[in-house]
Short mmCIF file of C-alpha atoms in Angstrom, two decimals:
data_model
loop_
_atom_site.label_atom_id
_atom_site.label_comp_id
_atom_site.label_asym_id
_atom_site.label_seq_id
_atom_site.Cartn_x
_atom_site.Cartn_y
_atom_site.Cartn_z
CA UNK A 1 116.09 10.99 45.47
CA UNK A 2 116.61 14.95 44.32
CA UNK A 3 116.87 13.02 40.98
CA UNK A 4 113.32 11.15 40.84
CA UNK A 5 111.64 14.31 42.59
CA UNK A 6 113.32 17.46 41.14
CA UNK A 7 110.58 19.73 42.14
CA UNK A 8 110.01 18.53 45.90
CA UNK A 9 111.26 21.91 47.79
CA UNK A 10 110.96 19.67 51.22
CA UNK A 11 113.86 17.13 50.10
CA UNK A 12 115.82 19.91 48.62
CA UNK A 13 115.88 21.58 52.07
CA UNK A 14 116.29 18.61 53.90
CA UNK A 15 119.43 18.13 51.15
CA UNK A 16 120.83 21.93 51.92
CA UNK A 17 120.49 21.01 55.79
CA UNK A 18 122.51 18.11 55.91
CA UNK A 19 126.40 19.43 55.50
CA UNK A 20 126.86 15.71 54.05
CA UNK A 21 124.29 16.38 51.25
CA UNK A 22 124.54 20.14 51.42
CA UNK A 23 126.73 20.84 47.69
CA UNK A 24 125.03 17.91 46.30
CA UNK A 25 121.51 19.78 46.75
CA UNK A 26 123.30 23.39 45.25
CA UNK A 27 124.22 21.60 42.61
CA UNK A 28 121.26 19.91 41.67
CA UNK A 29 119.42 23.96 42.69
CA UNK A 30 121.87 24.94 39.55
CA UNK A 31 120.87 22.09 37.26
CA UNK A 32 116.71 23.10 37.58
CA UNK A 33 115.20 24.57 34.72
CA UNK A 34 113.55 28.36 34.97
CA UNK A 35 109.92 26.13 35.10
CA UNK A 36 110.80 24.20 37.40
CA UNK A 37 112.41 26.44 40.42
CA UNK A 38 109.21 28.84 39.38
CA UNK A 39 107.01 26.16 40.73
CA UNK A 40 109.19 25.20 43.75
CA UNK A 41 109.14 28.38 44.87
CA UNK A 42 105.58 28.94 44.04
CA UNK A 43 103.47 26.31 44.88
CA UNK A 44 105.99 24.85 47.96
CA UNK A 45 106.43 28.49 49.59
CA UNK A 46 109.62 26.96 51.07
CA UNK A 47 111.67 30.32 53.31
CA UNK A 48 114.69 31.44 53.48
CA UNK A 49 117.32 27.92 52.32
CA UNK A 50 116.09 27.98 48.98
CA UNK A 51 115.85 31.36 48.04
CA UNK A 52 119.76 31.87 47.39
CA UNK A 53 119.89 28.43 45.74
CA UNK A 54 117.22 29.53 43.60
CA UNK A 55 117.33 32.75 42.96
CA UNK A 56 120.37 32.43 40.52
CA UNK A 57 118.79 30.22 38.40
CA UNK A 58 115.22 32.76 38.12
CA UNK A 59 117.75 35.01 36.91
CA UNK A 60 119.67 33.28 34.58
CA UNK A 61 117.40 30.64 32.77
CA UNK A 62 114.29 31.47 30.84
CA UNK A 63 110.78 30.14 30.85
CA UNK A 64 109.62 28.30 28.35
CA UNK A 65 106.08 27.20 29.61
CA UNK A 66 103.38 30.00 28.73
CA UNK A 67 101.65 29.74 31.86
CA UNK A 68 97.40 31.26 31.85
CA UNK A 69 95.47 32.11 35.10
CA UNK A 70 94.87 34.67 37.82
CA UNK A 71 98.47 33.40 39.33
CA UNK A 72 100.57 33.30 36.02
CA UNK A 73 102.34 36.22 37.39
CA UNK A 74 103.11 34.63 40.17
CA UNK A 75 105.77 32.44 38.20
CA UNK A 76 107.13 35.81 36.23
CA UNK A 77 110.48 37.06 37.12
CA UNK A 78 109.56 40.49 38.16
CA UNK A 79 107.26 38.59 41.10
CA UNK A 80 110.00 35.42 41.78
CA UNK A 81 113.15 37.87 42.17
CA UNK A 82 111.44 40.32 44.99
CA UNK A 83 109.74 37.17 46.89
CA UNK A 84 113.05 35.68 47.20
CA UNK A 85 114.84 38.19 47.72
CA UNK A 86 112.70 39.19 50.47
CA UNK A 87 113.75 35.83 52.48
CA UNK A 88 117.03 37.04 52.71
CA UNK A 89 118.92 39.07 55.53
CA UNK A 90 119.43 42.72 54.71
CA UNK A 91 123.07 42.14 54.25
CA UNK A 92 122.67 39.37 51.67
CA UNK A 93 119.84 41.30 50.06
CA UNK A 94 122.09 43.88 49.41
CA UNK A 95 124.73 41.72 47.83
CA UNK A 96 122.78 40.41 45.32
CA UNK A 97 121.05 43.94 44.56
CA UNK A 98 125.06 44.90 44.12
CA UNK A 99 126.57 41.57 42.23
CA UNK A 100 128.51 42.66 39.73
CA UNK A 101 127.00 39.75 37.05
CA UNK A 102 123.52 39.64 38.59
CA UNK A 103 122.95 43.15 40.03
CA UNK A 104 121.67 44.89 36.81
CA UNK A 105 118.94 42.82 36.72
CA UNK A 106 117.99 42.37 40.14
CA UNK A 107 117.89 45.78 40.15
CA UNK A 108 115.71 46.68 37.07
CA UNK A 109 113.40 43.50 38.59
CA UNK A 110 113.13 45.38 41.64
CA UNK A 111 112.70 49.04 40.48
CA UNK A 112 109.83 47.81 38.00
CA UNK A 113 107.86 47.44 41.63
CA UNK A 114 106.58 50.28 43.90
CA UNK A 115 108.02 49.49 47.02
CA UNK A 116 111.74 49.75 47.85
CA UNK A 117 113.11 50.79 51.01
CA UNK A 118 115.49 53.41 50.96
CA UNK A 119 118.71 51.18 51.15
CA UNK A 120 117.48 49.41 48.05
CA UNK A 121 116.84 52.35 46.03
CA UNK A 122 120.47 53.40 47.21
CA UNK A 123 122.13 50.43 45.87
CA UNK A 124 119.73 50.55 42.54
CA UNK A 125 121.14 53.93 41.55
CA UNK A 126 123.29 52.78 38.98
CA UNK A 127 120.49 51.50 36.63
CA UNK A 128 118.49 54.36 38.13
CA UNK A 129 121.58 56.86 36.60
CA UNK A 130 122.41 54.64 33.84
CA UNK A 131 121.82 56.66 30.75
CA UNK A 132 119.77 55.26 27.73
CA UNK A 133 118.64 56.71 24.77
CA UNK A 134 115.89 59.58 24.42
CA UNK A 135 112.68 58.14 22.30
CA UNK A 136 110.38 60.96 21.44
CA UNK A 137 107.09 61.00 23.26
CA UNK A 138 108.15 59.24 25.95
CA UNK A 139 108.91 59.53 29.66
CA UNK A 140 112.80 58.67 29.86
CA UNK A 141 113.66 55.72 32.56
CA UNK A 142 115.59 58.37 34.55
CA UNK A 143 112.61 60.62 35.10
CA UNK A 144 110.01 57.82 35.68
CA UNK A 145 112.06 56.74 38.61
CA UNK A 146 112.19 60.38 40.04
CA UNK A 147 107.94 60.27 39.71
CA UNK A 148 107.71 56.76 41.44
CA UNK A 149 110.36 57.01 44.04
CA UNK A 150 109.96 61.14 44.79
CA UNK A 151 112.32 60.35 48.10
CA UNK A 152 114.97 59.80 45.85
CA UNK A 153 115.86 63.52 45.40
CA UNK A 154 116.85 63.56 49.59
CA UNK A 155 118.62 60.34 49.27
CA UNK A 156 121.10 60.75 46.22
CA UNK A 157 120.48 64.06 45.00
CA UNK A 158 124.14 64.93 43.59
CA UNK A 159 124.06 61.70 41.36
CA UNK A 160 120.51 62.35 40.23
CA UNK A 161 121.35 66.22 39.28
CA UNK A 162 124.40 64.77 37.68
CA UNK A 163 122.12 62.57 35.74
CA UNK A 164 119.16 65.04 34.80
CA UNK A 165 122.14 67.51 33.37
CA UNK A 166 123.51 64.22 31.15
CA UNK A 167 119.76 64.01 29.85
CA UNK A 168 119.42 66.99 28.43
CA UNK A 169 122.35 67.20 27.15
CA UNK A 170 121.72 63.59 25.48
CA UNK A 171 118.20 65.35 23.71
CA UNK A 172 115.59 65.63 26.47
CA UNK A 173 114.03 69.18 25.82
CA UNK A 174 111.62 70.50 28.56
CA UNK A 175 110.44 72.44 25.86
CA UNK A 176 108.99 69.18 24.14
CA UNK A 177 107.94 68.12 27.06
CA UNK A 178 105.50 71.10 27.89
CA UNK A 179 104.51 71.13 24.86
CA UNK A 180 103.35 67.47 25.41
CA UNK A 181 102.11 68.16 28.20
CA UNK A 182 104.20 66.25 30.56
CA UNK A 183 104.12 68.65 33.33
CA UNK A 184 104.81 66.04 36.10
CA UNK A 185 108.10 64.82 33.97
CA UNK A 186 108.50 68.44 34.34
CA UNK A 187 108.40 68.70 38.27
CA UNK A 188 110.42 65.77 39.08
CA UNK A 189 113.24 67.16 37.04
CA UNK A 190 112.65 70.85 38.25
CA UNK A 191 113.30 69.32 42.39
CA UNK A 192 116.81 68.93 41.03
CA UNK A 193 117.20 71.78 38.77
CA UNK A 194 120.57 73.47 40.57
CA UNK A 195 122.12 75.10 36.92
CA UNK A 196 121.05 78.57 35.68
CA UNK A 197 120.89 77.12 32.17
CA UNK A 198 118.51 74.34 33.31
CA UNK A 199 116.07 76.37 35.46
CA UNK A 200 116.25 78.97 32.59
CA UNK A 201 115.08 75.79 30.31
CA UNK A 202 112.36 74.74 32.54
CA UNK A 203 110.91 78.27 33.00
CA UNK A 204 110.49 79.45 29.53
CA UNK A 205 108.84 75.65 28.95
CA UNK A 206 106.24 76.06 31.98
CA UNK A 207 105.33 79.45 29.92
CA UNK A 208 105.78 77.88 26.49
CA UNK A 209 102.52 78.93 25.49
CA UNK A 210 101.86 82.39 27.33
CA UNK A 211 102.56 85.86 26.45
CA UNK A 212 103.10 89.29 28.07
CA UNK A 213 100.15 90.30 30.16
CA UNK A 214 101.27 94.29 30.19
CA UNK A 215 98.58 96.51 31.44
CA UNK A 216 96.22 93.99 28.89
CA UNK A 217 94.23 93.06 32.43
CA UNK A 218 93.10 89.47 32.61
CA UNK A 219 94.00 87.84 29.36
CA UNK A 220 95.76 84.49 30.29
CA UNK A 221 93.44 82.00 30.65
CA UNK A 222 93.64 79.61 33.39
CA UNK A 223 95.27 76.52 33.13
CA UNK A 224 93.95 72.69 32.97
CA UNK A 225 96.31 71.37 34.56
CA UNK A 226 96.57 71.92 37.97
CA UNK A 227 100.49 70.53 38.25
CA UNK A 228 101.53 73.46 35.86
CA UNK A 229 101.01 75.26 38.69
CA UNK A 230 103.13 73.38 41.08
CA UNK A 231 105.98 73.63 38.35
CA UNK A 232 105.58 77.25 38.11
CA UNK A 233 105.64 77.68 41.71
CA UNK A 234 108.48 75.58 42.33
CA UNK A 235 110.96 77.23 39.70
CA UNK A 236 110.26 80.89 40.61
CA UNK A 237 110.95 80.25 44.40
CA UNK A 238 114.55 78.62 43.02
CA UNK A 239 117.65 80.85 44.90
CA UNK A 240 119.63 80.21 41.26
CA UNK A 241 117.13 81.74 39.01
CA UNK A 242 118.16 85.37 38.14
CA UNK A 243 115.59 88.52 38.88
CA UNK A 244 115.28 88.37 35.20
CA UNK A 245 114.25 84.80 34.59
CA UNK A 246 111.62 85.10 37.27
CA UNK A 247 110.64 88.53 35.98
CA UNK A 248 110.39 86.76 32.63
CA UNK A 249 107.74 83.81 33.60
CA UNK A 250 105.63 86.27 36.04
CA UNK A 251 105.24 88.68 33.09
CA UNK A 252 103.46 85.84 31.35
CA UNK A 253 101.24 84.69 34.72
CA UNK A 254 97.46 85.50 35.17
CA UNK A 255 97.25 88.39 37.57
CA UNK A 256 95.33 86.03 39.82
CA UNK A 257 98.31 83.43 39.98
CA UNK A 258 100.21 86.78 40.74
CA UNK A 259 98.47 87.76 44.00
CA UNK A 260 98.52 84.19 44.93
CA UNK A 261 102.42 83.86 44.88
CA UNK A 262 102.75 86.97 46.28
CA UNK A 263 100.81 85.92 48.94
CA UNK A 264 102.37 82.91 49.76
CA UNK A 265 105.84 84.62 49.46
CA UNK A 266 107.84 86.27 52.38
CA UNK A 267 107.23 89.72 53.25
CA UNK A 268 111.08 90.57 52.46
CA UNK A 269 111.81 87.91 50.21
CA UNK A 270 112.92 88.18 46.62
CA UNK A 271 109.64 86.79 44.76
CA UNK A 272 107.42 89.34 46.73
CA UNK A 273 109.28 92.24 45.55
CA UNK A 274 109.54 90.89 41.88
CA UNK A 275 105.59 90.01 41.84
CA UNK A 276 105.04 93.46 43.22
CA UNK A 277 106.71 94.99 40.64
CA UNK A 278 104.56 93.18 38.09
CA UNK A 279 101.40 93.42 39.55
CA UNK A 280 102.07 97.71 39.39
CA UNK A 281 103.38 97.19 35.72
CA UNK A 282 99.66 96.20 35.14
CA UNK A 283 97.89 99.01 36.48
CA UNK A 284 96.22 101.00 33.79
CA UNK A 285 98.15 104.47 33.43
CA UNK A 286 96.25 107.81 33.29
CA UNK A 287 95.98 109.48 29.84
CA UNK A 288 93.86 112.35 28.96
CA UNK A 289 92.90 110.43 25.26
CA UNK A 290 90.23 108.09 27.66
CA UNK A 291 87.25 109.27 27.44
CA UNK A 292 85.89 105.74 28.30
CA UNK A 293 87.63 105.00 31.21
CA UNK A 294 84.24 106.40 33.20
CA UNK A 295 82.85 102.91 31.90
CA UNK A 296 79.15 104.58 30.88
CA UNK A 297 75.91 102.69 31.35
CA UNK A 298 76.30 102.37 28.01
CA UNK A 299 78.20 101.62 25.02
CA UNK A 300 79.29 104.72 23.03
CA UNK A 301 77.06 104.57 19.23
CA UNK A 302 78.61 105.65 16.11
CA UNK A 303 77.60 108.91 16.02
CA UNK A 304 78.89 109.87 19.51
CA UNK A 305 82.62 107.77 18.33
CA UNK A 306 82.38 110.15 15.11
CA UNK A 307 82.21 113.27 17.08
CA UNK A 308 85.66 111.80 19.18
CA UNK A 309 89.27 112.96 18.05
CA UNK A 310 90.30 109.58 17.45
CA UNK A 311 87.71 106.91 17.03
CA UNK A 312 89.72 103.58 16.54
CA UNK A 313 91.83 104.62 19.46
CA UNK A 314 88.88 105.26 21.49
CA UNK A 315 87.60 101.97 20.09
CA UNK A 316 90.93 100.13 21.37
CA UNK A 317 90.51 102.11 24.96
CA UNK A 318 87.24 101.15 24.72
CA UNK A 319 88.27 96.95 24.89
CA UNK A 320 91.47 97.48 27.21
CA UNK A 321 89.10 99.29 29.74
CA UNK A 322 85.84 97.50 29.45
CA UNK A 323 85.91 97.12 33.26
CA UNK A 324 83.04 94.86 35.06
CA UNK A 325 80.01 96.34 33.97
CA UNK A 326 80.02 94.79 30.28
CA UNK A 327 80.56 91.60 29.20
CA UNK A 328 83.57 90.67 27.02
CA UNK A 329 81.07 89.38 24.15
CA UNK A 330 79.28 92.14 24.36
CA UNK A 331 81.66 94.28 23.83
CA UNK A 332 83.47 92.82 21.22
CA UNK A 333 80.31 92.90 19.10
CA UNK A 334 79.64 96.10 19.55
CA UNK A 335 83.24 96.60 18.53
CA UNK A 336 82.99 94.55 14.94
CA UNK A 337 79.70 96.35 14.65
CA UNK A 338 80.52 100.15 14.23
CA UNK A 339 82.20 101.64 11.08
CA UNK A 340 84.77 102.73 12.63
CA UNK A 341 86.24 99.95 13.57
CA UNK A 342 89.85 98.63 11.34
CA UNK A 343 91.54 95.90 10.95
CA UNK A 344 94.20 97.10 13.72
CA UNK A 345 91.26 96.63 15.79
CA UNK A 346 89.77 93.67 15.14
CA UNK A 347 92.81 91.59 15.06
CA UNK A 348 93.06 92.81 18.89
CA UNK A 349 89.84 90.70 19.58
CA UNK A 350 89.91 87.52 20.66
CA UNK A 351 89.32 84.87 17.63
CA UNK A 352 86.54 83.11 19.58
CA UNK A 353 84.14 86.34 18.87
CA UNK A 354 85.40 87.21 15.49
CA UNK A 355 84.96 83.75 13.83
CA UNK A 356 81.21 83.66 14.18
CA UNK A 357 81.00 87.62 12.76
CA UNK A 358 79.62 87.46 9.46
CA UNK A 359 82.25 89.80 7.73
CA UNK A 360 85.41 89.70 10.40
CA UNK A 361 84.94 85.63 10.45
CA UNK A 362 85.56 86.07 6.26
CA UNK A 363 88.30 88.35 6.58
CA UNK A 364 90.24 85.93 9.72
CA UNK A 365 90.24 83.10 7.12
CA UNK A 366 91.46 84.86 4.39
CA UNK A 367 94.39 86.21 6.71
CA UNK A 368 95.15 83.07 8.44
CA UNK A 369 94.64 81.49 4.28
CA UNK A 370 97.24 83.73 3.55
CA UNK A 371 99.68 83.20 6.45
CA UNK A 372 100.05 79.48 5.94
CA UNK A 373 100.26 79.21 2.20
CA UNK A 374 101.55 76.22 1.40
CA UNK A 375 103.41 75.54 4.69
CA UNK A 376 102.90 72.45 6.22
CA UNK A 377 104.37 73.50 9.58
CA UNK A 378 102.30 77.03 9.95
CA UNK A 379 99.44 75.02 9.53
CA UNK A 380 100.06 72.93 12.15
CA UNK A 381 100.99 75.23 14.55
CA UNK A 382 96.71 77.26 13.77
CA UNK A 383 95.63 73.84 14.11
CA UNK A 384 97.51 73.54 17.60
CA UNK A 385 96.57 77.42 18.58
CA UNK A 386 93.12 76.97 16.98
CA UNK A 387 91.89 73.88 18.98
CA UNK A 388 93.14 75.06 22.68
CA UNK A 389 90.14 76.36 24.87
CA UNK A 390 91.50 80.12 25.28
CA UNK A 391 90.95 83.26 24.14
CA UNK A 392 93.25 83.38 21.86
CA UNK A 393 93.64 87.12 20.75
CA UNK A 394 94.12 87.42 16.49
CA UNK A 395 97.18 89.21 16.35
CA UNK A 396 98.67 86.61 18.76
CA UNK A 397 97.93 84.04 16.40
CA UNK A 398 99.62 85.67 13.16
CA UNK A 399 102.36 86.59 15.47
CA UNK A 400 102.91 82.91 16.11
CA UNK A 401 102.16 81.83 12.54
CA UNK A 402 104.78 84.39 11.05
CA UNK A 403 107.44 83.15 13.42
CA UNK A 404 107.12 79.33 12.19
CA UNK A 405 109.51 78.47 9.21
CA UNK A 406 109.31 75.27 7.46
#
């Protein structure tokens, strides 16, 4: 009978039942092709006697009937292993997430799903752990679990940071990652950053792109991404990091972000102090050689700049300490407009004001002409600084072209 209907799941259980018949039906269950137990376990929905039966043979045979439809995945082996597998008790379940033969790919079947419970992700930390090789551009295995599965970093976190240090030392760079913008790849590996080396890593990438604010008032622009943020956060509040690699990424935050992580910090704790200390860094210091600091109704012409000491220093004062009461376009035009103003001015401006000038806009092509020459890799990096929506200041971007070497 299991011989003239090989895909009835009711005689096959009927088979398993009886201890006379019982090994007979296993091993006809052995003998079914990949097709075949699909659509016993698909269109029969028989429980809990077949799935052990079957399951081997779902994981061991392949298909070889291309099957079309809203319910071809049904008969795929990422849908048959967790539906049978799911008819099991807990303890058998976890046997066959464990076998040594089977377990890899139960457990790749069942972490290409979203929902494990904990004692499954447990026993799937092997292939979670298991180290693979580092393609460029993409989001290693290791880190995609971390994103899907976040409650992995309470339930195994000494294998997992044991892991993330293997990866980078097997080539995953945070740096290429920020620079990618993978800034959630970024935060799952930052929950289990415990090494001064590694947090040192993942702070100068979440400020890959930023410079020095000094006393040059709101320069930074704010960010797109909103989970930058999060990183940032997260790393500076680390009890590993040193004063100086937390000095070193809040020297490079907006002053905004600044107040807000000083607000959010302790009154006694170590961030408050260190974003205190930053925050008074900024503050303008008193010199004698401002005249402008007043910030006057108006802007100063070129007769009353002539009759100054210093002109291009009052010029320079004159952008630093623009204040409120003019706008930054304004300004800057009026800036590129008097005589008096130099090139060790004008490359202080951002390059979004002196690109449209119809002299300065010449003379920031011709410099930027004669920083990239013939190198492939400078001008790729203006191409990269050129098309971000910042204010990108002009001296920034010849310092960055200068430091790339082909």
């Amino acid at each position: 009978m299991l011989a003239r209907y090989p895909d009835s799941a009711s005689l096959l259980v009927a088979a398993l039942r009886n201890p006379d018949t019982a090994d007979i039906a296993k091993e006809h269950a052995r003998g079914l092709s990949f097709d075949v137990a699909a659509s016993v376990w698909v269109e029969e929905r028989p429980g809990p006697e077949l799935a052990p039966v079957l399951l081997p043979v779902v994981l061991t045979e392949q298909p070889h009937v291309s099957r079309t439809g809203y319910r071809a995945d049904e008969y795929e082996r990422s849908s048959l292993v967790p539906s049978m597998l799911e008819q099991l008790p807990q303890e058998e379940r976890q046997r066959w997430i464990r076998h040594a033969e089977h377990g890899p790919l139960v457990r790749q079947t069942l972490l290409a799903g979203n929902s494990l419970a904990d004692d499954e992700l447990l026993a799937c930390i092997p292939e979670i752990t298991r180290s693979a090789p580092i393609t460029a551009g993409q989001t290693p295995a290791l880190i995609e679990y971390l994103r899907r599965y976040p409650q992995l970093v309470e339930l195994a976190k000494p294998e997992l940071t044991a892991a993330i240090t293997q990866l980078v030392a097997d080539g995953w760079s945070p740096a290429k990652a920020a620079q990618a913008g993978q800034w959630a790849d970024l935060v799952a590996v930052a929950h289990l950053a415990e090494t001064g080396d590694l947090i040192d890593k993942l702070l100068r990438a979440a400020v890959f792109d930023c410079f020095p604010q000094t006393t040059m008032g709101e320069r930074a622009a704010p960010w797109r991404d909103e989970i930058r943020y999060e990183l940032v956060d997260l790393l500076v509040a680390k009890t590993k990091a040193t004063d100086e690699q937390i000095t070193y990424t809040l020297d490079r935050l907006s002053t905004s972000h600044l107040t807000e992580l000083q607000q959010a910090a302790g009154k006694r704790s170590r961030l408050r102090r260190l974003t205190a200390e930053t925050l008074t860094s900024r503050q303008p210091k008193h010199s004698p050689t401002l005249p402008l600091r007043a910030e006057p109704a108006t802007l100063p012409t070129d007769e009353e700049l002539s009759a100054m000491d210093d002109p291009v220093s009052a010029l320079l004062q004159l952008w630093r300490n623009r204040g409120p009461h003019h706008r930054r376009e304004d300004v800057a035009a009026h800036i590129l407009a008097s005589r008096h103003t130099t090139e060790d001015v004008a490359w202080r401006l951002p390059i979004v004001d002196l690109e449209q000038h119809p002299v300065w806009g010449d003379r920031l092509a011709d410099r930027i002409i004669e920083l990239c020459g013939d190198s492939p890799a400078r001008w790729q990096e203006f191409s990269r600084s050129w098309g971000q929506p910042t204010q990108l200041l002009a001296d920034t971007l010849f310092s960055r072209l200068e430091n790339i070497h082909d």
